[in-house]
PDB file of C-alpha atoms and ligand atoms in Angstrom:
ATOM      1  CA  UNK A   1       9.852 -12.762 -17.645  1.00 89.00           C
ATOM      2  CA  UNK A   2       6.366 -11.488 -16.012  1.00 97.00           C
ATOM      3  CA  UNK A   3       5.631 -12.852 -12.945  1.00 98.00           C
ATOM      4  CA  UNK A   4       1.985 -13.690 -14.558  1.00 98.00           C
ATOM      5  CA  UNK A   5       4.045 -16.171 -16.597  1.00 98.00           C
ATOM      6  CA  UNK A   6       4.014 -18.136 -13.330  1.00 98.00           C
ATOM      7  CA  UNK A   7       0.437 -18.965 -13.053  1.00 98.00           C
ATOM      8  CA  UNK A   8       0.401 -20.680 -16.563  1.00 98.00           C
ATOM      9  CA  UNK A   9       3.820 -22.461 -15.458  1.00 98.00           C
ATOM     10  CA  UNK A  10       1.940 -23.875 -11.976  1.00 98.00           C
ATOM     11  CA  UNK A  11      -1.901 -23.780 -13.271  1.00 98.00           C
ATOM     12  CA  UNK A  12      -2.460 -26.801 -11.233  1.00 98.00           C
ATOM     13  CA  UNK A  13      -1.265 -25.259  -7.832  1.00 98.00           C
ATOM     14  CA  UNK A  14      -3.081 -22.412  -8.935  1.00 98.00           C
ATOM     15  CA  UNK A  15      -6.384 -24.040  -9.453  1.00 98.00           C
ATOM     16  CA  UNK A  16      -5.761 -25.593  -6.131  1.00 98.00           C
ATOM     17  CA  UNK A  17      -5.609 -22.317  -4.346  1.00 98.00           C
ATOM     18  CA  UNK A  18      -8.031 -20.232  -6.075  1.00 98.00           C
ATOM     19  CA  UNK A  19     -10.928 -22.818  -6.784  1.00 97.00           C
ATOM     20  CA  UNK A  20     -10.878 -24.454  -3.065  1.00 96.00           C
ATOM     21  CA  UNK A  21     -14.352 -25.898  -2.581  1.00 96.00           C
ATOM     22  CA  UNK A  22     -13.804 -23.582   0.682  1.00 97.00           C
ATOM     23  CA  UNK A  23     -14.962 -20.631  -2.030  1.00 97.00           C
ATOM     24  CA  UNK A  24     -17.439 -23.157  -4.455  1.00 97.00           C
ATOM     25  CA  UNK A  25     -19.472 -23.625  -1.060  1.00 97.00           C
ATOM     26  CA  UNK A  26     -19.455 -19.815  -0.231  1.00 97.00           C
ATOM     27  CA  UNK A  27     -20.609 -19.613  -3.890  1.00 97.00           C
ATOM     28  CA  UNK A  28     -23.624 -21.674  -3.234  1.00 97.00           C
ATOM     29  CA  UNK A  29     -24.316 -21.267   0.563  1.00 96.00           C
ATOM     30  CA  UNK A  30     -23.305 -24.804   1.972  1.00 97.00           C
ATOM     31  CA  UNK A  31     -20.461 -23.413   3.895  1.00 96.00           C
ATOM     32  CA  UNK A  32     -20.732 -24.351   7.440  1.00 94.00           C
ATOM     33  CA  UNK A  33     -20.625 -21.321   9.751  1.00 94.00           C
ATOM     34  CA  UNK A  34     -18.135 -23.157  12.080  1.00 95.00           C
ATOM     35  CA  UNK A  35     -15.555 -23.130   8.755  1.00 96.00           C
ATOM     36  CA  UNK A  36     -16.072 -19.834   8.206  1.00 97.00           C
ATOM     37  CA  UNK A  37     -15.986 -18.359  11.411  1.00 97.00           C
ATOM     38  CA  UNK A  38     -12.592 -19.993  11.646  1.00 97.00           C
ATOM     39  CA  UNK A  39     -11.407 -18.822   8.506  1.00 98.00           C
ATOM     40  CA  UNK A  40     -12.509 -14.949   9.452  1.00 98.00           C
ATOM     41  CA  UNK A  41     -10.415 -15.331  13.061  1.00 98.00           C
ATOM     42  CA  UNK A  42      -7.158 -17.094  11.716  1.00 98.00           C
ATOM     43  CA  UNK A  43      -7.516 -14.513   8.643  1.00 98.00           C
ATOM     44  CA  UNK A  44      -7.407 -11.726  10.935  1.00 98.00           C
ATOM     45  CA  UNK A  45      -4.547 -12.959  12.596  1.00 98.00           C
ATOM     46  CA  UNK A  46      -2.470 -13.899   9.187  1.00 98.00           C
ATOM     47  CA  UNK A  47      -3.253  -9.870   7.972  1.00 98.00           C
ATOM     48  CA  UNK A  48      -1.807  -8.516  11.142  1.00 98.00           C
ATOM     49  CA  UNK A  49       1.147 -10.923  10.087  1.00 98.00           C
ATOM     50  CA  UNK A  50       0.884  -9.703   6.690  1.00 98.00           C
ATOM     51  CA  UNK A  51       0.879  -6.062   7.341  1.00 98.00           C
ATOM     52  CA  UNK A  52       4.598  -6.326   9.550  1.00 98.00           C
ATOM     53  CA  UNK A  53       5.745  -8.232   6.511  1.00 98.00           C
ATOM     54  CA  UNK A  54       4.746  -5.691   4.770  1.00 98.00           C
ATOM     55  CA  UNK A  55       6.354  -2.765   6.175  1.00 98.00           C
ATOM     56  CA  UNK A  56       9.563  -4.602   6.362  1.00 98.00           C
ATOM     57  CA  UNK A  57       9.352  -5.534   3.047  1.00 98.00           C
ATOM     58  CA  UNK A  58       8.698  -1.356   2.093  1.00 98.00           C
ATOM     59  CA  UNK A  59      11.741  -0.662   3.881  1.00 98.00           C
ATOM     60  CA  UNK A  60      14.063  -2.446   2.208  1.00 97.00           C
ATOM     61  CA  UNK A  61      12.317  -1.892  -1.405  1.00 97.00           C
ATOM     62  CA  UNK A  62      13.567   0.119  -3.742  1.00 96.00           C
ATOM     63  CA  UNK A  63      11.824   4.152  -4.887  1.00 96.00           C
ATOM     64  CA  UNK A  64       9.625   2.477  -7.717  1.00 95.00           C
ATOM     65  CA  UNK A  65       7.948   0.058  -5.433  1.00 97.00           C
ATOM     66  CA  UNK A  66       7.550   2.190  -2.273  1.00 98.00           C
ATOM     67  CA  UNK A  67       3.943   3.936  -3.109  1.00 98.00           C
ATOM     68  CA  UNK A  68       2.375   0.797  -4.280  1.00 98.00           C
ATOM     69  CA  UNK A  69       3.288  -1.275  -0.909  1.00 98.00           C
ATOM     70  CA  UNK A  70       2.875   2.205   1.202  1.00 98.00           C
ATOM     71  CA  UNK A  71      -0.633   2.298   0.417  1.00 98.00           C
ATOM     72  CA  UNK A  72      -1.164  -1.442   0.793  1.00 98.00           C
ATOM     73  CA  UNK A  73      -0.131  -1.077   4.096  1.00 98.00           C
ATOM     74  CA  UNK A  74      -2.654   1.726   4.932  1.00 98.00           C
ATOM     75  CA  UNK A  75      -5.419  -0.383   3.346  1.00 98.00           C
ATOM     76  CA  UNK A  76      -4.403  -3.858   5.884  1.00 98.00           C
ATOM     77  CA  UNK A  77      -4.161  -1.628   8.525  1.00 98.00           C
ATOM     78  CA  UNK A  78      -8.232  -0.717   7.751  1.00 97.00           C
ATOM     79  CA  UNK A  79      -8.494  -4.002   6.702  1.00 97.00           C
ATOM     80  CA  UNK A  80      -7.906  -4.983  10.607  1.00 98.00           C
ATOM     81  CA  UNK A  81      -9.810  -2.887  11.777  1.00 98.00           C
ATOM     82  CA  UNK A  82     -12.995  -4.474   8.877  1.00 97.00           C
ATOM     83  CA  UNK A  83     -12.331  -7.993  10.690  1.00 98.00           C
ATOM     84  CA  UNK A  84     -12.533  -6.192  14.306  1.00 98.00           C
ATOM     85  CA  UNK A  85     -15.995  -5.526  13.109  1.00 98.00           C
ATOM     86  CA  UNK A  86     -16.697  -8.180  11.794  1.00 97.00           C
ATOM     87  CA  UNK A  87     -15.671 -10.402  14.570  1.00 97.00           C
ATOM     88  CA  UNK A  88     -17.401  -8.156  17.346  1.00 98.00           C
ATOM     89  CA  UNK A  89     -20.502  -8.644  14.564  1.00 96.00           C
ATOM     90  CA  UNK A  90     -20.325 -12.660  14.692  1.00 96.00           C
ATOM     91  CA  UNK A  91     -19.818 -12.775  18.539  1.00 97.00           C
ATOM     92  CA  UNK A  92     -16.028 -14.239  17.435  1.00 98.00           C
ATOM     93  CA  UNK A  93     -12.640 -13.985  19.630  1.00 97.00           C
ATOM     94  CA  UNK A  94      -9.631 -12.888  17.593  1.00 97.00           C
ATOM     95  CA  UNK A  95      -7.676 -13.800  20.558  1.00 95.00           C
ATOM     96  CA  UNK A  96      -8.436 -17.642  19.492  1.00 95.00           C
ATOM     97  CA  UNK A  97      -5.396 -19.985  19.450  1.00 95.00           C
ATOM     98  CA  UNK A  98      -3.609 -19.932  16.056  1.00 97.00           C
ATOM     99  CA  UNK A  99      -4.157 -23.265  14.106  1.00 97.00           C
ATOM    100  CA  UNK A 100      -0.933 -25.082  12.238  1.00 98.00           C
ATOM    101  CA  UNK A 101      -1.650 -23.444   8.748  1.00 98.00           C
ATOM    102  CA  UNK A 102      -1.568 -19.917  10.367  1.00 98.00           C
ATOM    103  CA  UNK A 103       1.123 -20.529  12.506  1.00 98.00           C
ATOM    104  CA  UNK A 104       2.908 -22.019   8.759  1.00 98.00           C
ATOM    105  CA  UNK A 105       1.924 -19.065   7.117  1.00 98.00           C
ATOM    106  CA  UNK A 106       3.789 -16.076   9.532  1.00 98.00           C
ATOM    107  CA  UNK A 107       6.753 -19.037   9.485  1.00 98.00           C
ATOM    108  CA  UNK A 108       6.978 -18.540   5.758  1.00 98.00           C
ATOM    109  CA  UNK A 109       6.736 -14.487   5.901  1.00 98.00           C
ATOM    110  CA  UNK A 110       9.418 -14.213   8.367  1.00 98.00           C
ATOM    111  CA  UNK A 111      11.409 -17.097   5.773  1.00 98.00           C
ATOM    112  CA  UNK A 112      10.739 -13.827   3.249  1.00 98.00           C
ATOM    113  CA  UNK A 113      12.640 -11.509   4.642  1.00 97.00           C
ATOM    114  CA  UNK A 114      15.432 -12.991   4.448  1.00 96.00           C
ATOM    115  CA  UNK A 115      14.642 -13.148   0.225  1.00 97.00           C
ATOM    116  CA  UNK A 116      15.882 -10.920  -2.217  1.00 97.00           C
ATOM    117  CA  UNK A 117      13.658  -7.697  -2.789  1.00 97.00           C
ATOM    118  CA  UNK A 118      11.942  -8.758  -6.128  1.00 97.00           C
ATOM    119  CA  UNK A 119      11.483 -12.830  -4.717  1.00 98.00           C
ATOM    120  CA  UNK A 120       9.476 -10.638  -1.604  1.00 98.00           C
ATOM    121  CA  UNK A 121       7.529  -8.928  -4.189  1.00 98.00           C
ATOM    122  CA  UNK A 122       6.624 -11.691  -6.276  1.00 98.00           C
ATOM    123  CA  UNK A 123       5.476 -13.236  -3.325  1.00 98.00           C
ATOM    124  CA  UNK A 124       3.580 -10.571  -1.549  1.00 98.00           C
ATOM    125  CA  UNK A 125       2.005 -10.213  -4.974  1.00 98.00           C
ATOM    126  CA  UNK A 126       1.131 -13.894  -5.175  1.00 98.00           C
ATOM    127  CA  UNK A 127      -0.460 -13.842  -1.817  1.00 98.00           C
ATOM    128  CA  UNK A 128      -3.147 -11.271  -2.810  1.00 98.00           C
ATOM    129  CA  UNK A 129      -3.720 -12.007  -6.302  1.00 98.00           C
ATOM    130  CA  UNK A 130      -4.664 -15.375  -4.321  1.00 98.00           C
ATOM    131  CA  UNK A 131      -7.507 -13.538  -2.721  1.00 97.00           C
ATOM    132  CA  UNK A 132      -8.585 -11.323  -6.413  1.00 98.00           C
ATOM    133  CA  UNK A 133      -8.756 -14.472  -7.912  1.00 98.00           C
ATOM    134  CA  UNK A 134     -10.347 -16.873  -5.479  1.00 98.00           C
ATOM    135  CA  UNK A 135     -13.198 -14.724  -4.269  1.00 98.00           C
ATOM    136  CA  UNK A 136     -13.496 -13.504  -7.375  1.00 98.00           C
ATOM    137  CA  UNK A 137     -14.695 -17.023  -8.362  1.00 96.00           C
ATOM    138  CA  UNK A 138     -16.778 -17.070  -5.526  1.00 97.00           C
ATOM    139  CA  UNK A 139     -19.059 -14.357  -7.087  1.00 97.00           C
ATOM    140  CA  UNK A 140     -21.572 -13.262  -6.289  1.00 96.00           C
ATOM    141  CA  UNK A 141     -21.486 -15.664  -3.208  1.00 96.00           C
ATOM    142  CA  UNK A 142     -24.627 -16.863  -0.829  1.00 96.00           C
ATOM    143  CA  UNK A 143     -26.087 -13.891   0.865  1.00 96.00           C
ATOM    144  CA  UNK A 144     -24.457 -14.923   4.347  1.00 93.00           C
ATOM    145  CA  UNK A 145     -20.889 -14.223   2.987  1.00 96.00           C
ATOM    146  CA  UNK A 146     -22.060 -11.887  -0.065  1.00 96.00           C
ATOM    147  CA  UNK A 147     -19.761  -9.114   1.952  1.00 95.00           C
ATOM    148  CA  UNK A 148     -17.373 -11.081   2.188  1.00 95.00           C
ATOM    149  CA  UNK A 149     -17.002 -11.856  -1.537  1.00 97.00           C
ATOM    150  CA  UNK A 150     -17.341  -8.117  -2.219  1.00 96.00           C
ATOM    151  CA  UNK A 151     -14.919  -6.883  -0.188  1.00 94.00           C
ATOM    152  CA  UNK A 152     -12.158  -8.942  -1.955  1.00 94.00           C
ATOM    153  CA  UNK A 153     -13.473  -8.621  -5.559  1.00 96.00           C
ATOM    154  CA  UNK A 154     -13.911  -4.232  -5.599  1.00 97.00           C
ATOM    155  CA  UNK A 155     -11.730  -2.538  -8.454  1.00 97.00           C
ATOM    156  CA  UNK A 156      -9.274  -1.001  -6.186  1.00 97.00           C
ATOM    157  CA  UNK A 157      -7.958  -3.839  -4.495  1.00 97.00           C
ATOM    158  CA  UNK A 158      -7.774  -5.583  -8.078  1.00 98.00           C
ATOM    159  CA  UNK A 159      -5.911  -2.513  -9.306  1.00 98.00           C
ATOM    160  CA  UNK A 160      -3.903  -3.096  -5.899  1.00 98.00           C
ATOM    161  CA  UNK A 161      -3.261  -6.153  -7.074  1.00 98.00           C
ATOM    162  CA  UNK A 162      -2.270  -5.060 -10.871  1.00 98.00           C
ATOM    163  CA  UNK A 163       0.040  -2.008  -8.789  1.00 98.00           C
ATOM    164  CA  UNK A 164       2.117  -5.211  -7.280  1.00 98.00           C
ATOM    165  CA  UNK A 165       2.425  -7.220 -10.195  1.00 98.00           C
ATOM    166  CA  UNK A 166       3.970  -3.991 -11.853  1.00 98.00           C
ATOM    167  CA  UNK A 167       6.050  -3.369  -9.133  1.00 98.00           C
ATOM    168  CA  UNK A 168       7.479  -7.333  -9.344  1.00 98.00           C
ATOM    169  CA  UNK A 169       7.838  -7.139 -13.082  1.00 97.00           C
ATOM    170  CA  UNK A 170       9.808  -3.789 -12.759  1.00 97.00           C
ATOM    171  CA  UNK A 171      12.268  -4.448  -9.899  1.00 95.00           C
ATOM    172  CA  UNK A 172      12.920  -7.691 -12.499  1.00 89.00           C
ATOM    173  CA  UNK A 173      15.014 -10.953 -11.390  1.00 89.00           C
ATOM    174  CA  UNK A 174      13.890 -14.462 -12.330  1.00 94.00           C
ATOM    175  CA  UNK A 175      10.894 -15.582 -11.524  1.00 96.00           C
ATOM    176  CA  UNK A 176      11.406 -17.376  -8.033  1.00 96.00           C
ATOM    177  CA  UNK A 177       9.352 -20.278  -8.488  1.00 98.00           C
ATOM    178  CA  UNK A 178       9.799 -22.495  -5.387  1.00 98.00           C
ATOM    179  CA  UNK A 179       8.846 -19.249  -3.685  1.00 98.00           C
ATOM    180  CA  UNK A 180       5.491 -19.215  -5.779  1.00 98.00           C
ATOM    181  CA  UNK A 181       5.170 -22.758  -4.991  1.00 98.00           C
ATOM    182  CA  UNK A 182       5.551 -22.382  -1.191  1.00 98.00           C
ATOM    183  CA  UNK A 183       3.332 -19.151  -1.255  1.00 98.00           C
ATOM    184  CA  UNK A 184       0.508 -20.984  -2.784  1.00 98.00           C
ATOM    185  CA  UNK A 185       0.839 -24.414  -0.888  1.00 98.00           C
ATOM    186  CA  UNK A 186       0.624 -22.096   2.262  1.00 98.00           C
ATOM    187  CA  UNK A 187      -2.970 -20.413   0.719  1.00 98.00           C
ATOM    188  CA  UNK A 188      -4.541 -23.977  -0.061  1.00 98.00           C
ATOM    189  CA  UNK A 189      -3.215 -25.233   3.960  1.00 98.00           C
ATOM    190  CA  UNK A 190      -5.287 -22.058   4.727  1.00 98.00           C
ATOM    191  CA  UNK A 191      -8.628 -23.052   2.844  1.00 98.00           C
ATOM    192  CA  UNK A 192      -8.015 -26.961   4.189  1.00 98.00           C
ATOM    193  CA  UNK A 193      -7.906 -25.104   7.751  1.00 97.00           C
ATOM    194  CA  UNK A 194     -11.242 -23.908   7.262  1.00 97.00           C
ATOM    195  CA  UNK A 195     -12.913 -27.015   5.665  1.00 96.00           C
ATOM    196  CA  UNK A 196     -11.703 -29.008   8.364  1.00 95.00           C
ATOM    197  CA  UNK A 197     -13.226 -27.147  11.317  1.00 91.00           C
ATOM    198  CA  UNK A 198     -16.335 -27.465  10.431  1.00 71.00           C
TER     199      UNK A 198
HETATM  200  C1  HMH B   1      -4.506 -16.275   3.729  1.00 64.98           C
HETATM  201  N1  HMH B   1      -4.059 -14.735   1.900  1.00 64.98           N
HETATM  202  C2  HMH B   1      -4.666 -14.956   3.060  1.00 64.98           C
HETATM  203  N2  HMH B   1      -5.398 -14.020   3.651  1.00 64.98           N
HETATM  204  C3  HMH B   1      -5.551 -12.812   3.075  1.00 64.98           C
HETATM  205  N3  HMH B   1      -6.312 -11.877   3.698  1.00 64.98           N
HETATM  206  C4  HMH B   1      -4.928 -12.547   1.842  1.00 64.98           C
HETATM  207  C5  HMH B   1      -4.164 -13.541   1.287  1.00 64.98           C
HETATM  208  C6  HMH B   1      -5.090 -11.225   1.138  1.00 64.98           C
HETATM  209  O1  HMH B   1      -4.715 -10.164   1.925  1.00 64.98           O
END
């Protein structure tokens, strides 16, 4: 079974995760900076989480999945250093306390590596077709987050995105949904973060 099969299966998770009014109000401006300025520092923190996940993940994975999450890797490592600019840009300390759905989030990556190779995958693929789809619907987005939106929405971290779902469906296994599940309750506790700081 595809692992796409499991967005049909959970559409109203989905929808939860990818159409957050966090992303309708970057669509149409009324996002309060406060929100988002939270959402860019616990973000940064949750992709250096991401990319150790990662590399774990990449050394345990079998030959047909290794380029796919190799590059990732070397993408989230440039994609720190995007947020150090971005933070430095918006006068923001990365070195804020985490908040509970960040802290949640890492909790539930470490929980992955103790899961079987193609559950990690599904799930690592999950987590960023999270961000392809939800920014995607945030396009083109107000001009104040406009980069923001782009950066999430260019063709090469979609075909990223189609690279993992690839890998998933090839390393094969049934499709782990309470892992799904988890993986997007922890992306719309991530949205709610934001929302509520404002
Ligand atoms: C919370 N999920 C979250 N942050 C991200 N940057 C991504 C997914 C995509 O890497």
């Amino acid at each position: 079974m595809p692992v796409a099969e499991l967005l049909q299966r959970h559409a109203v998770p989905w929808r939860g995760a990818t159409a957050h009014p966090f992303l309708a109000a970057v669509r149409d401006g009324t996002l309060a900076e406060p929100a988002f300025d939270t959402w860019l520092v616990q973000d940064a923190r949750f992709v250096a989480d991401l990319l150790a996940f990662q590399a774990r993940l990449l050394a345990r994975a079998p030959r047909p999945a290794q380029a796919v999450l190799a590059g990732g890797a070397v993408a989230l490592v440039d994609e720190l250093a995007w947020f150090d600019r971005q933070a430095a840009s918006r006068g923001l300390d990365l070195s804020a306390a985490l908040l509970p759905a960040t802290v949640a989030y890492a909790g539930l990556l470490d929980r992955l590596d103790g899961a079987d190779v193609p559950t990690a995958l599904t799930a690592l693929w999950t987590i960023e077709r999270t961000y392809l789809d939800a920014w995607s619907a945030a396009r083109p987005g107000a001009p104040a987050y406009r980069e923001f939106v782009a950066h999430w929405t260019v063709p090469e971290f979609a075909g990223y995105v189609a690279g993992l779902e690839a890998a998933a469906d090839a390393v094969g296994g049934p499709l782990p949904d309470e892992v799904f599940l988890e993986v997007v309750a922890a992306e719309t506790a991530f949205w709610d973060m934001a929302v509520a700081a404002s």
